[in-house]
PDB file of C-alpha atoms in Angstrom:
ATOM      1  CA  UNK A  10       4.394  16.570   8.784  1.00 96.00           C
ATOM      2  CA  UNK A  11       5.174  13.086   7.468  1.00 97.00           C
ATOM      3  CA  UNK A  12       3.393  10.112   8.046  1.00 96.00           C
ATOM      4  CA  UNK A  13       2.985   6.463   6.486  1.00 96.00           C
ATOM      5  CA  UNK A  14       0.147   5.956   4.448  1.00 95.00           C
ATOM      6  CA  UNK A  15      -0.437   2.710   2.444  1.00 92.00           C
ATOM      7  CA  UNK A  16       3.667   1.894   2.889  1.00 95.00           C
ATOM      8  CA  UNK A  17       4.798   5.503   1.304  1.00 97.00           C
ATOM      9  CA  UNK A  18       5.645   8.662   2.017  1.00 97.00           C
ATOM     10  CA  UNK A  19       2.377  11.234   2.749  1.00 98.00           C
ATOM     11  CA  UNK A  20       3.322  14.791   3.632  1.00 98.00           C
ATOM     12  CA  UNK A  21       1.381  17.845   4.706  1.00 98.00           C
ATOM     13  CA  UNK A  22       1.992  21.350   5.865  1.00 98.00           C
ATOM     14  CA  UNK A  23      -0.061  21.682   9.139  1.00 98.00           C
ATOM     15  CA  UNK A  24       0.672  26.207   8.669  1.00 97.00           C
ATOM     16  CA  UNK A  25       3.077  26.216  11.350  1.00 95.00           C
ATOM     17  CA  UNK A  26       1.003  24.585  14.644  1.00 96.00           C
ATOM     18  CA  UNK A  27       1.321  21.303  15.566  1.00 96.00           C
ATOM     19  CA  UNK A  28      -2.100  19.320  14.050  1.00 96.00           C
ATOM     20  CA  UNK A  29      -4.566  18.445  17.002  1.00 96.00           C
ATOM     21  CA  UNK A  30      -7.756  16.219  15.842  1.00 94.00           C
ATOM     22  CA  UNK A  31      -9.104  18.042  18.897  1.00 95.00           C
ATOM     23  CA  UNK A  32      -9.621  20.952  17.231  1.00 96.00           C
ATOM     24  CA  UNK A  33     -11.564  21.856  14.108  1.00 96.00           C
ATOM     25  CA  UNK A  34     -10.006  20.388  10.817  1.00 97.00           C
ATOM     26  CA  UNK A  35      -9.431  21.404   7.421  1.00 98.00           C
ATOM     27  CA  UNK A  36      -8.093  19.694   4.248  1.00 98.00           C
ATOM     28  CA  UNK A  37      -6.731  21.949   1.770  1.00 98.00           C
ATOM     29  CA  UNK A  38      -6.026  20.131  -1.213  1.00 99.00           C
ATOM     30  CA  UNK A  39      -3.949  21.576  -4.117  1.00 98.00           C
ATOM     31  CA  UNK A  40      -4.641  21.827  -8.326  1.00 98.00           C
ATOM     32  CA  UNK A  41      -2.564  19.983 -10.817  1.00 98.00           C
ATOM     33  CA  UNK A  42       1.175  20.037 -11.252  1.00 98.00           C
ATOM     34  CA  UNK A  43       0.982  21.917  -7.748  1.00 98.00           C
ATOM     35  CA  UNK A  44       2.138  21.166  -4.159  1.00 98.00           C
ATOM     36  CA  UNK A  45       0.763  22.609  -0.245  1.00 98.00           C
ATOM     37  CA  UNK A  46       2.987  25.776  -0.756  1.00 97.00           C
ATOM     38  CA  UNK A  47       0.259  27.304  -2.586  1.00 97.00           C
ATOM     39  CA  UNK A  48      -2.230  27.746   0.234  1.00 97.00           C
ATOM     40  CA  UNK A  49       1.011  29.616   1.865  1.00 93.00           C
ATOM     41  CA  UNK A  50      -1.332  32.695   3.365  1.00 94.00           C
ATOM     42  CA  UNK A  51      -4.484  30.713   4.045  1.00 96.00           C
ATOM     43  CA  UNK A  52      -2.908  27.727   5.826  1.00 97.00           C
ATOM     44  CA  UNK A  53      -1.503  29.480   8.076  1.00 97.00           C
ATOM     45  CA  UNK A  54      -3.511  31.580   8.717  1.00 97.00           C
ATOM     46  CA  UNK A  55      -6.299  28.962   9.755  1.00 97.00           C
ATOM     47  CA  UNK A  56      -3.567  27.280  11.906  1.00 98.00           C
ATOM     48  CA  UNK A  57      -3.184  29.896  13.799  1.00 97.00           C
ATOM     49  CA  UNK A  58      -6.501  31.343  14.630  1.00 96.00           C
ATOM     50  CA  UNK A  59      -7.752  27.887  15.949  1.00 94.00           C
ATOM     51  CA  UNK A  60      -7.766  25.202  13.033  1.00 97.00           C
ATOM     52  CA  UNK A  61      -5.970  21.542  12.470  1.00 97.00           C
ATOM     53  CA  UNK A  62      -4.825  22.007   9.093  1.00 98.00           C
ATOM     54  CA  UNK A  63      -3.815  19.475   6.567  1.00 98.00           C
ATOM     55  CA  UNK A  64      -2.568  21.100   3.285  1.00 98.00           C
ATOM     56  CA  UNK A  65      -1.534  17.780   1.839  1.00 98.00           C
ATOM     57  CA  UNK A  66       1.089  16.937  -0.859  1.00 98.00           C
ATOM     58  CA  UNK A  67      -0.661  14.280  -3.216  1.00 98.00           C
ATOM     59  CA  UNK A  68       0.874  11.501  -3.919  1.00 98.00           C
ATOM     60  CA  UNK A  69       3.796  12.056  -6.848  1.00 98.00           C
ATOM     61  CA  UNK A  70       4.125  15.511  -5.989  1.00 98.00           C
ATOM     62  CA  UNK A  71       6.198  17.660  -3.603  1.00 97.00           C
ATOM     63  CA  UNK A  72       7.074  15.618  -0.602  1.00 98.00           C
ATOM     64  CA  UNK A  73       4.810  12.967  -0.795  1.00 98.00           C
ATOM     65  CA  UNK A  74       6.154   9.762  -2.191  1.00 98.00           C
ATOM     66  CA  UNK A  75       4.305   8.245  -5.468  1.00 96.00           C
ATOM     67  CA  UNK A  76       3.654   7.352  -7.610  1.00 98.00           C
ATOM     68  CA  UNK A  77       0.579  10.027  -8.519  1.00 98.00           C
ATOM     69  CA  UNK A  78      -2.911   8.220  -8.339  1.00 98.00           C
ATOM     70  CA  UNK A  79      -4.607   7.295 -11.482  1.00 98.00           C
ATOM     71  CA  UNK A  80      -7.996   9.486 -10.807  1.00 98.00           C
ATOM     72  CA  UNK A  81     -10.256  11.764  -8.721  1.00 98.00           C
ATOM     73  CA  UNK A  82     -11.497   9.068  -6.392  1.00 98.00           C
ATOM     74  CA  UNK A  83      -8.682   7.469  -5.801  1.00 98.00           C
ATOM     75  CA  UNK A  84      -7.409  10.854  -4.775  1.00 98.00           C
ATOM     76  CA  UNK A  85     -10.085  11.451  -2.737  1.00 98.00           C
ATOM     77  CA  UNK A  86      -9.673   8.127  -1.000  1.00 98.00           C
ATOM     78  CA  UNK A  87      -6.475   9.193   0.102  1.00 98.00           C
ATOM     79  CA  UNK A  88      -7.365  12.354   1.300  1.00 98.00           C
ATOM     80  CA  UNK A  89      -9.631  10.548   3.530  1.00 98.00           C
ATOM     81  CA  UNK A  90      -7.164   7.860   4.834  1.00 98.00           C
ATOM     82  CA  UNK A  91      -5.543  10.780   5.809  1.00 97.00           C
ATOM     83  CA  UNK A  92      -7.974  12.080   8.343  1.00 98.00           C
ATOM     84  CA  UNK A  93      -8.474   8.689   9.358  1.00 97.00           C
ATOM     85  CA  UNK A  94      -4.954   7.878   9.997  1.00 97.00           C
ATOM     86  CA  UNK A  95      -4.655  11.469  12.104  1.00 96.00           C
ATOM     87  CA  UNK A  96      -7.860  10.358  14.004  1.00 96.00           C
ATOM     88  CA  UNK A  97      -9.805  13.587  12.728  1.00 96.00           C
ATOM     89  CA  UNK A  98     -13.730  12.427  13.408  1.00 96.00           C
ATOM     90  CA  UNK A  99     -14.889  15.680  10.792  1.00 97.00           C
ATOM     91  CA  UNK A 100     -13.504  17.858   8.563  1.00 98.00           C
ATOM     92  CA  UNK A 101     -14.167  20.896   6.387  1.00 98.00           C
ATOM     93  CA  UNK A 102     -12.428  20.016   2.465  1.00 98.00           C
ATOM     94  CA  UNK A 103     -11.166  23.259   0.476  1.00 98.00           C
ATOM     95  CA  UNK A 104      -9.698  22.409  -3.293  1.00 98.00           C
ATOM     96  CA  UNK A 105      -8.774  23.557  -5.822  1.00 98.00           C
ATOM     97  CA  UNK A 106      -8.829  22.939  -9.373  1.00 98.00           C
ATOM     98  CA  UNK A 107      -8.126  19.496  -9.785  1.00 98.00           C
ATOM     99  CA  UNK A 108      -7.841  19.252  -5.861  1.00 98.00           C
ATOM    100  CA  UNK A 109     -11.737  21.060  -5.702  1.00 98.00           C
ATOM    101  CA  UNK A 110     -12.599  17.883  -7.696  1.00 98.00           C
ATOM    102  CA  UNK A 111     -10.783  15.916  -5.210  1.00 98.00           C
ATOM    103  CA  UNK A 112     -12.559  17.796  -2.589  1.00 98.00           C
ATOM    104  CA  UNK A 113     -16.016  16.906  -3.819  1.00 98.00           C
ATOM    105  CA  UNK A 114     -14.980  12.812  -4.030  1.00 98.00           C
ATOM    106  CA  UNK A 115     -13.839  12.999  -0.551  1.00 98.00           C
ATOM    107  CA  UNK A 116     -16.912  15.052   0.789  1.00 98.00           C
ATOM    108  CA  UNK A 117     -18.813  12.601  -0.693  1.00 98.00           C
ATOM    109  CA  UNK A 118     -17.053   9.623   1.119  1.00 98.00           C
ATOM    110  CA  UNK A 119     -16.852  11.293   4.579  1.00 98.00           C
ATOM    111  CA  UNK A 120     -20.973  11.998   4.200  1.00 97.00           C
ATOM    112  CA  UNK A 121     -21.820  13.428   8.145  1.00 96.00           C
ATOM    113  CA  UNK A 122     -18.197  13.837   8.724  1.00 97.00           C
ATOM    114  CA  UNK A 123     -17.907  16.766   6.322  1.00 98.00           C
ATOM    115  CA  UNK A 124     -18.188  20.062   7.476  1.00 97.00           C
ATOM    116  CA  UNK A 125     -17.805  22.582   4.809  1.00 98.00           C
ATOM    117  CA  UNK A 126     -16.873  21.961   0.836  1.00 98.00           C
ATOM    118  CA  UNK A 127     -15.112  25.085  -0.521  1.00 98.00           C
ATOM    119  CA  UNK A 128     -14.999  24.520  -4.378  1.00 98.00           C
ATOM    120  CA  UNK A 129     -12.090  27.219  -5.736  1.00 98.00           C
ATOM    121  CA  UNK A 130     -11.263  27.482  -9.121  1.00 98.00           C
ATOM    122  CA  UNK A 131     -13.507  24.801 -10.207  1.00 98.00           C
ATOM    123  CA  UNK A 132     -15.904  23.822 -12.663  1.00 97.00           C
ATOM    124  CA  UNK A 133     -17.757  20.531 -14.399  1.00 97.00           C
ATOM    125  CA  UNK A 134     -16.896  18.565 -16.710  1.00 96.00           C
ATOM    126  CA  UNK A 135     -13.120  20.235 -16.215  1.00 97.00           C
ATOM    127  CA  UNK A 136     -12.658  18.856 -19.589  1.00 95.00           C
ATOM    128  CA  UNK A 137      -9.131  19.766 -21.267  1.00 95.00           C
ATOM    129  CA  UNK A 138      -8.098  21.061 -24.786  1.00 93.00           C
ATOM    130  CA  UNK A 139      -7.092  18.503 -26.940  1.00 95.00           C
ATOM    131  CA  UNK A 140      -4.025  20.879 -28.030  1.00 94.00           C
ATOM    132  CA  UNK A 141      -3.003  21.141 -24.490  1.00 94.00           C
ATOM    133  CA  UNK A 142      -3.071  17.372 -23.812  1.00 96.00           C
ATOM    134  CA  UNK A 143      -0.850  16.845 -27.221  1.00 97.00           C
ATOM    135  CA  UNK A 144       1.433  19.674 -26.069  1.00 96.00           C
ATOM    136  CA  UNK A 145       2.000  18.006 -22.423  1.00 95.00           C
ATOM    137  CA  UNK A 146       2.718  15.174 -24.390  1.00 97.00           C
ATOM    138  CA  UNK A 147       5.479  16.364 -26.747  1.00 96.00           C
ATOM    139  CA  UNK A 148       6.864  19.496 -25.255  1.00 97.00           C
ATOM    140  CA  UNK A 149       5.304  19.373 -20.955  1.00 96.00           C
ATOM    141  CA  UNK A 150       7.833  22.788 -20.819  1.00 96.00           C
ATOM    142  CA  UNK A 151       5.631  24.363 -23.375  1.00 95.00           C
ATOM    143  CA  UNK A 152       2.639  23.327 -21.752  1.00 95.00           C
ATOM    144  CA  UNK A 153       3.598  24.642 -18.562  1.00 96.00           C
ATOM    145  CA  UNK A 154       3.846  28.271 -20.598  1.00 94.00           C
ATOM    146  CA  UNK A 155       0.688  27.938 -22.237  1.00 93.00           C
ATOM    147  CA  UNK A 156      -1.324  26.694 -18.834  1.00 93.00           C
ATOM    148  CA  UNK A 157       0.727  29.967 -16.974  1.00 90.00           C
ATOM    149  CA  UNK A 158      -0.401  32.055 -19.836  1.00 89.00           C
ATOM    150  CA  UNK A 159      -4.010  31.457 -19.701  1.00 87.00           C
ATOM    151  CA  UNK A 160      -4.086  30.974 -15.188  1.00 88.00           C
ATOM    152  CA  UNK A 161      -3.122  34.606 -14.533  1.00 81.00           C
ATOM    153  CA  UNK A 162      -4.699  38.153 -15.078  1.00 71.00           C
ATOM    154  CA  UNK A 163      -2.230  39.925 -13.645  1.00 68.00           C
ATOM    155  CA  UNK A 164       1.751  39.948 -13.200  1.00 57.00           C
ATOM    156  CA  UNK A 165       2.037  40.963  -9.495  1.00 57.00           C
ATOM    157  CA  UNK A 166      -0.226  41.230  -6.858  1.00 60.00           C
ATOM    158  CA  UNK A 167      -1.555  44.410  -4.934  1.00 59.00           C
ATOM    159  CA  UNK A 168       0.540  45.041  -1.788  1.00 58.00           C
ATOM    160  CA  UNK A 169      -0.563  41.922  -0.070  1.00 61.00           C
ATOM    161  CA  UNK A 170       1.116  38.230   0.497  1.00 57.00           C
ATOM    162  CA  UNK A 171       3.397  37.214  -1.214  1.00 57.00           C
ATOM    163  CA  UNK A 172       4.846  40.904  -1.677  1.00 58.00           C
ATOM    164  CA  UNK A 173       5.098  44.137  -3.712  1.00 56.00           C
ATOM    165  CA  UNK A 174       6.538  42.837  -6.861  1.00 58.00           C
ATOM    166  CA  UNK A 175       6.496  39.599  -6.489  1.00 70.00           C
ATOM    167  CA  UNK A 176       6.519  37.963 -10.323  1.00 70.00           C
ATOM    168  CA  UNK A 177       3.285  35.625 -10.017  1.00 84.00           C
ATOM    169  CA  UNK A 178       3.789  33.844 -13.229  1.00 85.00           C
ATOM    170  CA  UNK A 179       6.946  32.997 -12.583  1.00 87.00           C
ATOM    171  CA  UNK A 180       6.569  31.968  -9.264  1.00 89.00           C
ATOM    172  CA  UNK A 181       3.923  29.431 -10.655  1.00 92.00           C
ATOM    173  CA  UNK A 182       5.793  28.314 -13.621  1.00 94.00           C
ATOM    174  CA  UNK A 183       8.646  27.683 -11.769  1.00 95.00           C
ATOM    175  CA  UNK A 184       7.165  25.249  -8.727  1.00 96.00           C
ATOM    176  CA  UNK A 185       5.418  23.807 -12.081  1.00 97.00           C
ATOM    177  CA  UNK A 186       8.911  22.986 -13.634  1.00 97.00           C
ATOM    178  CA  UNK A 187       9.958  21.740 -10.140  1.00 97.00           C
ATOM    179  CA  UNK A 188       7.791  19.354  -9.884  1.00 98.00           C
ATOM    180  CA  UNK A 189       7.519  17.955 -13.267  1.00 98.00           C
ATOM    181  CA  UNK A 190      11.447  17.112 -13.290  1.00 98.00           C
ATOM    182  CA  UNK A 191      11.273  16.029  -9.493  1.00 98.00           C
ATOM    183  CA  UNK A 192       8.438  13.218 -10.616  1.00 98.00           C
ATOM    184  CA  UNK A 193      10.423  12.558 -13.940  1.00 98.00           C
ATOM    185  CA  UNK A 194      13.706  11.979 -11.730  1.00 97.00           C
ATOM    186  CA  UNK A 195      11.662   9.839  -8.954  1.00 97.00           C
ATOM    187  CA  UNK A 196       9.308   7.805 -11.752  1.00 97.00           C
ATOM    188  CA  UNK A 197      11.584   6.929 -14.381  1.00 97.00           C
ATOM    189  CA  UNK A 198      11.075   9.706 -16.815  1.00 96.00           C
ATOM    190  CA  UNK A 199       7.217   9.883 -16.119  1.00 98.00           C
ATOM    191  CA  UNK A 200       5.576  13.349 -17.081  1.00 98.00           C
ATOM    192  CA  UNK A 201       3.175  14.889 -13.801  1.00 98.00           C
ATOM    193  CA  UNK A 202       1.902  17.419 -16.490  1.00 98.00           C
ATOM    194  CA  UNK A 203       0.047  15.381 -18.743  1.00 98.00           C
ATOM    195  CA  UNK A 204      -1.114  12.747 -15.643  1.00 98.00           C
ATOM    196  CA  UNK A 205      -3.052  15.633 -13.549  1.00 98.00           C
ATOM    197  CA  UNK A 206      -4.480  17.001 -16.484  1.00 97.00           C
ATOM    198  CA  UNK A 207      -5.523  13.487 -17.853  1.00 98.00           C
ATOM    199  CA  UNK A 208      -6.630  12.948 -14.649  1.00 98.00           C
ATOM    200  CA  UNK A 209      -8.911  16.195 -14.604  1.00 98.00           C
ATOM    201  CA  UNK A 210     -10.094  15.774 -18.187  1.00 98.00           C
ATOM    202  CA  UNK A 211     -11.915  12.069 -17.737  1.00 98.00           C
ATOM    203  CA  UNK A 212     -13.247  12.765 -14.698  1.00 98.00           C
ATOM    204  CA  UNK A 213     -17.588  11.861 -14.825  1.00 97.00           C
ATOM    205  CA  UNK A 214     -18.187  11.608 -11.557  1.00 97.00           C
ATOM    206  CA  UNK A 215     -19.157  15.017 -10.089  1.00 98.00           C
ATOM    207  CA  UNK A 216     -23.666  14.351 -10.103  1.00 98.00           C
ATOM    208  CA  UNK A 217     -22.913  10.907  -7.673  1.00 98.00           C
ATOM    209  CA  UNK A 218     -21.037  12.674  -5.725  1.00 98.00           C
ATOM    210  CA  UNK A 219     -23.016  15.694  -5.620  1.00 98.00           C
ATOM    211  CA  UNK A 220     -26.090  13.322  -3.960  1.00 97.00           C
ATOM    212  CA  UNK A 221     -23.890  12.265  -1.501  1.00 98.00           C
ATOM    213  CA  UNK A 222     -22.812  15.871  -0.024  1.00 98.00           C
ATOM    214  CA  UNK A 223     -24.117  16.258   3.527  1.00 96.00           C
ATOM    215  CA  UNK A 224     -22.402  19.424   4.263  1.00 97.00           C
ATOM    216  CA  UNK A 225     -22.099  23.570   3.307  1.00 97.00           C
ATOM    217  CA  UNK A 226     -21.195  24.141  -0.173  1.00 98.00           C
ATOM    218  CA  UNK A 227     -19.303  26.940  -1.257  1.00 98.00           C
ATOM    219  CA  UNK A 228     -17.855  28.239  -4.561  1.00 98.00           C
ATOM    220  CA  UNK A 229     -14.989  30.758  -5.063  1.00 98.00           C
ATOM    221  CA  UNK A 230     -14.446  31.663  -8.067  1.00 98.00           C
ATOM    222  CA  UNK A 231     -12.606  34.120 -10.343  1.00 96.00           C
ATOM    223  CA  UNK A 232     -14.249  36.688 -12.614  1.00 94.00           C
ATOM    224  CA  UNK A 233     -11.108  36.623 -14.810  1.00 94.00           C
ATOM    225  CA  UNK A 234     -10.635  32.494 -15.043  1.00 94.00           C
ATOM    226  CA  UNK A 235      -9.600  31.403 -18.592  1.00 92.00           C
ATOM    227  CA  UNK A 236      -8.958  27.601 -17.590  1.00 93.00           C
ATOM    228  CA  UNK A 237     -12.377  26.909 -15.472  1.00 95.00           C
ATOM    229  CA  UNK A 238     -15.026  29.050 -16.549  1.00 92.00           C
ATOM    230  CA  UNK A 239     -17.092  30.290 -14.142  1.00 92.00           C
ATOM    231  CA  UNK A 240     -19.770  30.010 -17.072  1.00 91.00           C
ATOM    232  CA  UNK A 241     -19.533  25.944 -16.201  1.00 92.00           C
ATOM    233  CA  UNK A 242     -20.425  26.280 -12.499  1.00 96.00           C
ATOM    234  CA  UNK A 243     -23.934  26.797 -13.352  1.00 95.00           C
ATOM    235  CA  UNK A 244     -25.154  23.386 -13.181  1.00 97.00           C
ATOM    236  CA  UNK A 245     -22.553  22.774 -10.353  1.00 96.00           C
ATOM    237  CA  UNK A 246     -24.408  25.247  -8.434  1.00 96.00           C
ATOM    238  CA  UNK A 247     -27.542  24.308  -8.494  1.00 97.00           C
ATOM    239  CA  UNK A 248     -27.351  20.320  -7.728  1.00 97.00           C
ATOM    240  CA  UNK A 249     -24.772  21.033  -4.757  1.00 98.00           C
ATOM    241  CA  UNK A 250     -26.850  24.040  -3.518  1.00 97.00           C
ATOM    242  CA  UNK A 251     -23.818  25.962  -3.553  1.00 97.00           C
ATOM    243  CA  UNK A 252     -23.394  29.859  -2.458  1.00 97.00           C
ATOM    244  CA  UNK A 253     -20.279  31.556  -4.842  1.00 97.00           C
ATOM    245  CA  UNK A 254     -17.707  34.160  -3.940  1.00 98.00           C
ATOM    246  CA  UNK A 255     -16.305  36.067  -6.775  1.00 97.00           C
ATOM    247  CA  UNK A 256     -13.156  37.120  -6.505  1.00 96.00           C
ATOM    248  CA  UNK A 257     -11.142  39.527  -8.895  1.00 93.00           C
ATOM    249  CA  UNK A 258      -8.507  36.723 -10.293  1.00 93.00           C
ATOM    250  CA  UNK A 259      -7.911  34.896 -12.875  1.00 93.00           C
ATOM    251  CA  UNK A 260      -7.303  30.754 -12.332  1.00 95.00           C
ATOM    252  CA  UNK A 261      -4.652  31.326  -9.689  1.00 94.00           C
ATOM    253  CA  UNK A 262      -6.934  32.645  -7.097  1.00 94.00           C
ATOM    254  CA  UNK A 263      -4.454  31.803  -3.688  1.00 94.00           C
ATOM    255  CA  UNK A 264      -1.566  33.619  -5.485  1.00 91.00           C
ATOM    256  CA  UNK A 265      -3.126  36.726  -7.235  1.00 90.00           C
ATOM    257  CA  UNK A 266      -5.779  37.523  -4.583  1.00 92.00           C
ATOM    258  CA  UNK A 267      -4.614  35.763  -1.412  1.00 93.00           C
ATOM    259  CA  UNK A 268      -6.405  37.970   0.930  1.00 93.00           C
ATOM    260  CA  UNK A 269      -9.678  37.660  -1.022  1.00 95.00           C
ATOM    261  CA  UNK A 270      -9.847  33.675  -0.736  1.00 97.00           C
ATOM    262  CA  UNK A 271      -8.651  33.598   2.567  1.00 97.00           C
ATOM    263  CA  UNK A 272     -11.170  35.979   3.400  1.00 97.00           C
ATOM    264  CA  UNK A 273     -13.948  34.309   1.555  1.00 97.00           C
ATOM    265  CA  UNK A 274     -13.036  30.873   3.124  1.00 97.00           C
ATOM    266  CA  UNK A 275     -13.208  32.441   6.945  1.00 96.00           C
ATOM    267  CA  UNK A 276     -16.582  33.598   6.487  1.00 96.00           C
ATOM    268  CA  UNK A 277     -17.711  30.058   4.550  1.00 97.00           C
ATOM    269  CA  UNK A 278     -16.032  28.855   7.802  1.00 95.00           C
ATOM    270  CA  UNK A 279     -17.056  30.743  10.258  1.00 89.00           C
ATOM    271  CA  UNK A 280     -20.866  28.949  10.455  1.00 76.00           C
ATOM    272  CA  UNK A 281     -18.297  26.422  12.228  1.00 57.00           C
ATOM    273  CA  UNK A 282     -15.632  28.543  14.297  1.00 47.00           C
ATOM    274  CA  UNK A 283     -12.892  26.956  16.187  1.00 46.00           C
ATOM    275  CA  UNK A 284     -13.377  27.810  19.591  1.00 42.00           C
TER     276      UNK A 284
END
């Protein structure tokens, strides 16, 4: 679905079902150098067992226009004038990675007319190597590599979505490569890669928001994660009250363990269920 937000371009993927504000809504809200394709299983799914869902392209990347916002809030800002703009009076925000920071902003800015807050992936400060930044920099291909390297535990799934054999880290690296020469060809040579991880790496924000969450606060996390730590939730956890889900995964929960996340997020859901 396309609409016109601020004089550009906004996509989403609504999983197949036409989105009705009527019904209960959902944000999902993708990680750096990503798109909506990779809540593929979960988005529909929730569409068609009785949720509105937005899985939204940010701006910059996939379908939406850009260019890419210059930080968390103003992300989170645009998440909201989404919801706005589709006359959704409450919503439940799922995120991940960068997008779980995102998440939190716009949870925070909604206040009463947040649901649910489902934090995947995440962690605080989401502070980035200094070798990776200076990578993305020189050589963004490399970085791509090194960031596929260090997201996934695994090199297929189980026989689940998105199939028996199915190469994960290539699946990732190559929507990765997509979208870094797709913003390079639309923004004059500008590199995505080094932008979204900038972007996670300054972030400070996370305790004002965190006193501004009205809503359910959930955490789903993977035991295997080598690029958010579930050792830095702890602090997370505590000041946003926050139950966690542990899922067997590395950093690219939705792709490795599909089933799992969507799983955990129906039952983080469910206190809510569409009727």
């Amino acid at each position: 679905m396309n609409i016109e937000l601020h004089g550009k371009t906004a996509y989403a993927y609504t999983g197949g079902k036409p989105f009705d504000p009527a019904r209960p809504c959902v944000a999902l809200i993708h990680g750096a150098l990503n798109d909506h394709s990779v809540w593929g299983l979960q988005s529909r799914y929730l569409a068609h067992h009785g949720w509105s869902v937005l899985a939204v392209d940010l701006p910059g990347h996939g379908r939406s226009a850009g260019p890419a916002l210059p930080d968390v809030q103003a992300c989170a800002r645009w998440v909201v004038d989404w919801l706005d703009a589709l006359g959704a009076p409450r919503a439940a925000l799922v995120g991940h990675s960068m997008g779980s920071l995102i998440a939190l902003e716009a949870a925070a800015a909604l206040g009463e007319r947040a649901t649910h807050l489902g934090l995947v992936g995440t962690a605080y400060p989401m502070k980035v190597s200094p070798a990776l930044l200076e990578t993305a920099a020189r050589d963004p291909w490399g970085a791509i590599d090194m960031v596929n390297a260090f997201s996934h535990s695994t090199l297929a799934p189980k026989p689940a979505a998105p199939g028996p054999g199915s190469w994960v880290p290539g699946a990732s690296r190559a929507l990765m490569r997509r979208l870094q020469t797709l913003y390079a060809e639309r923004e004059g040579g500008a590199n995505l890669f080094l932008h979204d991880f900038q972007v996670c790496d300054r972030y400070e924000g996370a305790w004002e928001a965190a006193i501004r969450v009205k809503c359910p606060v959930q955490l789903i996390l993977g035991r295997k994660d080598q690029m958010t730590s579930p050792k830095a939730t702890a602090e997370l956890r505590e000041r946003l009250h926050a139950t966690v889900a542990w899922i067997e995964a590395g950093h690219s929960l939705m792709a490795e363990a599909p089933d799992d996340v969507l799983n955990a997020l129906k039952a983080f859901l469910s206190s809510r269920t569409p009727s």
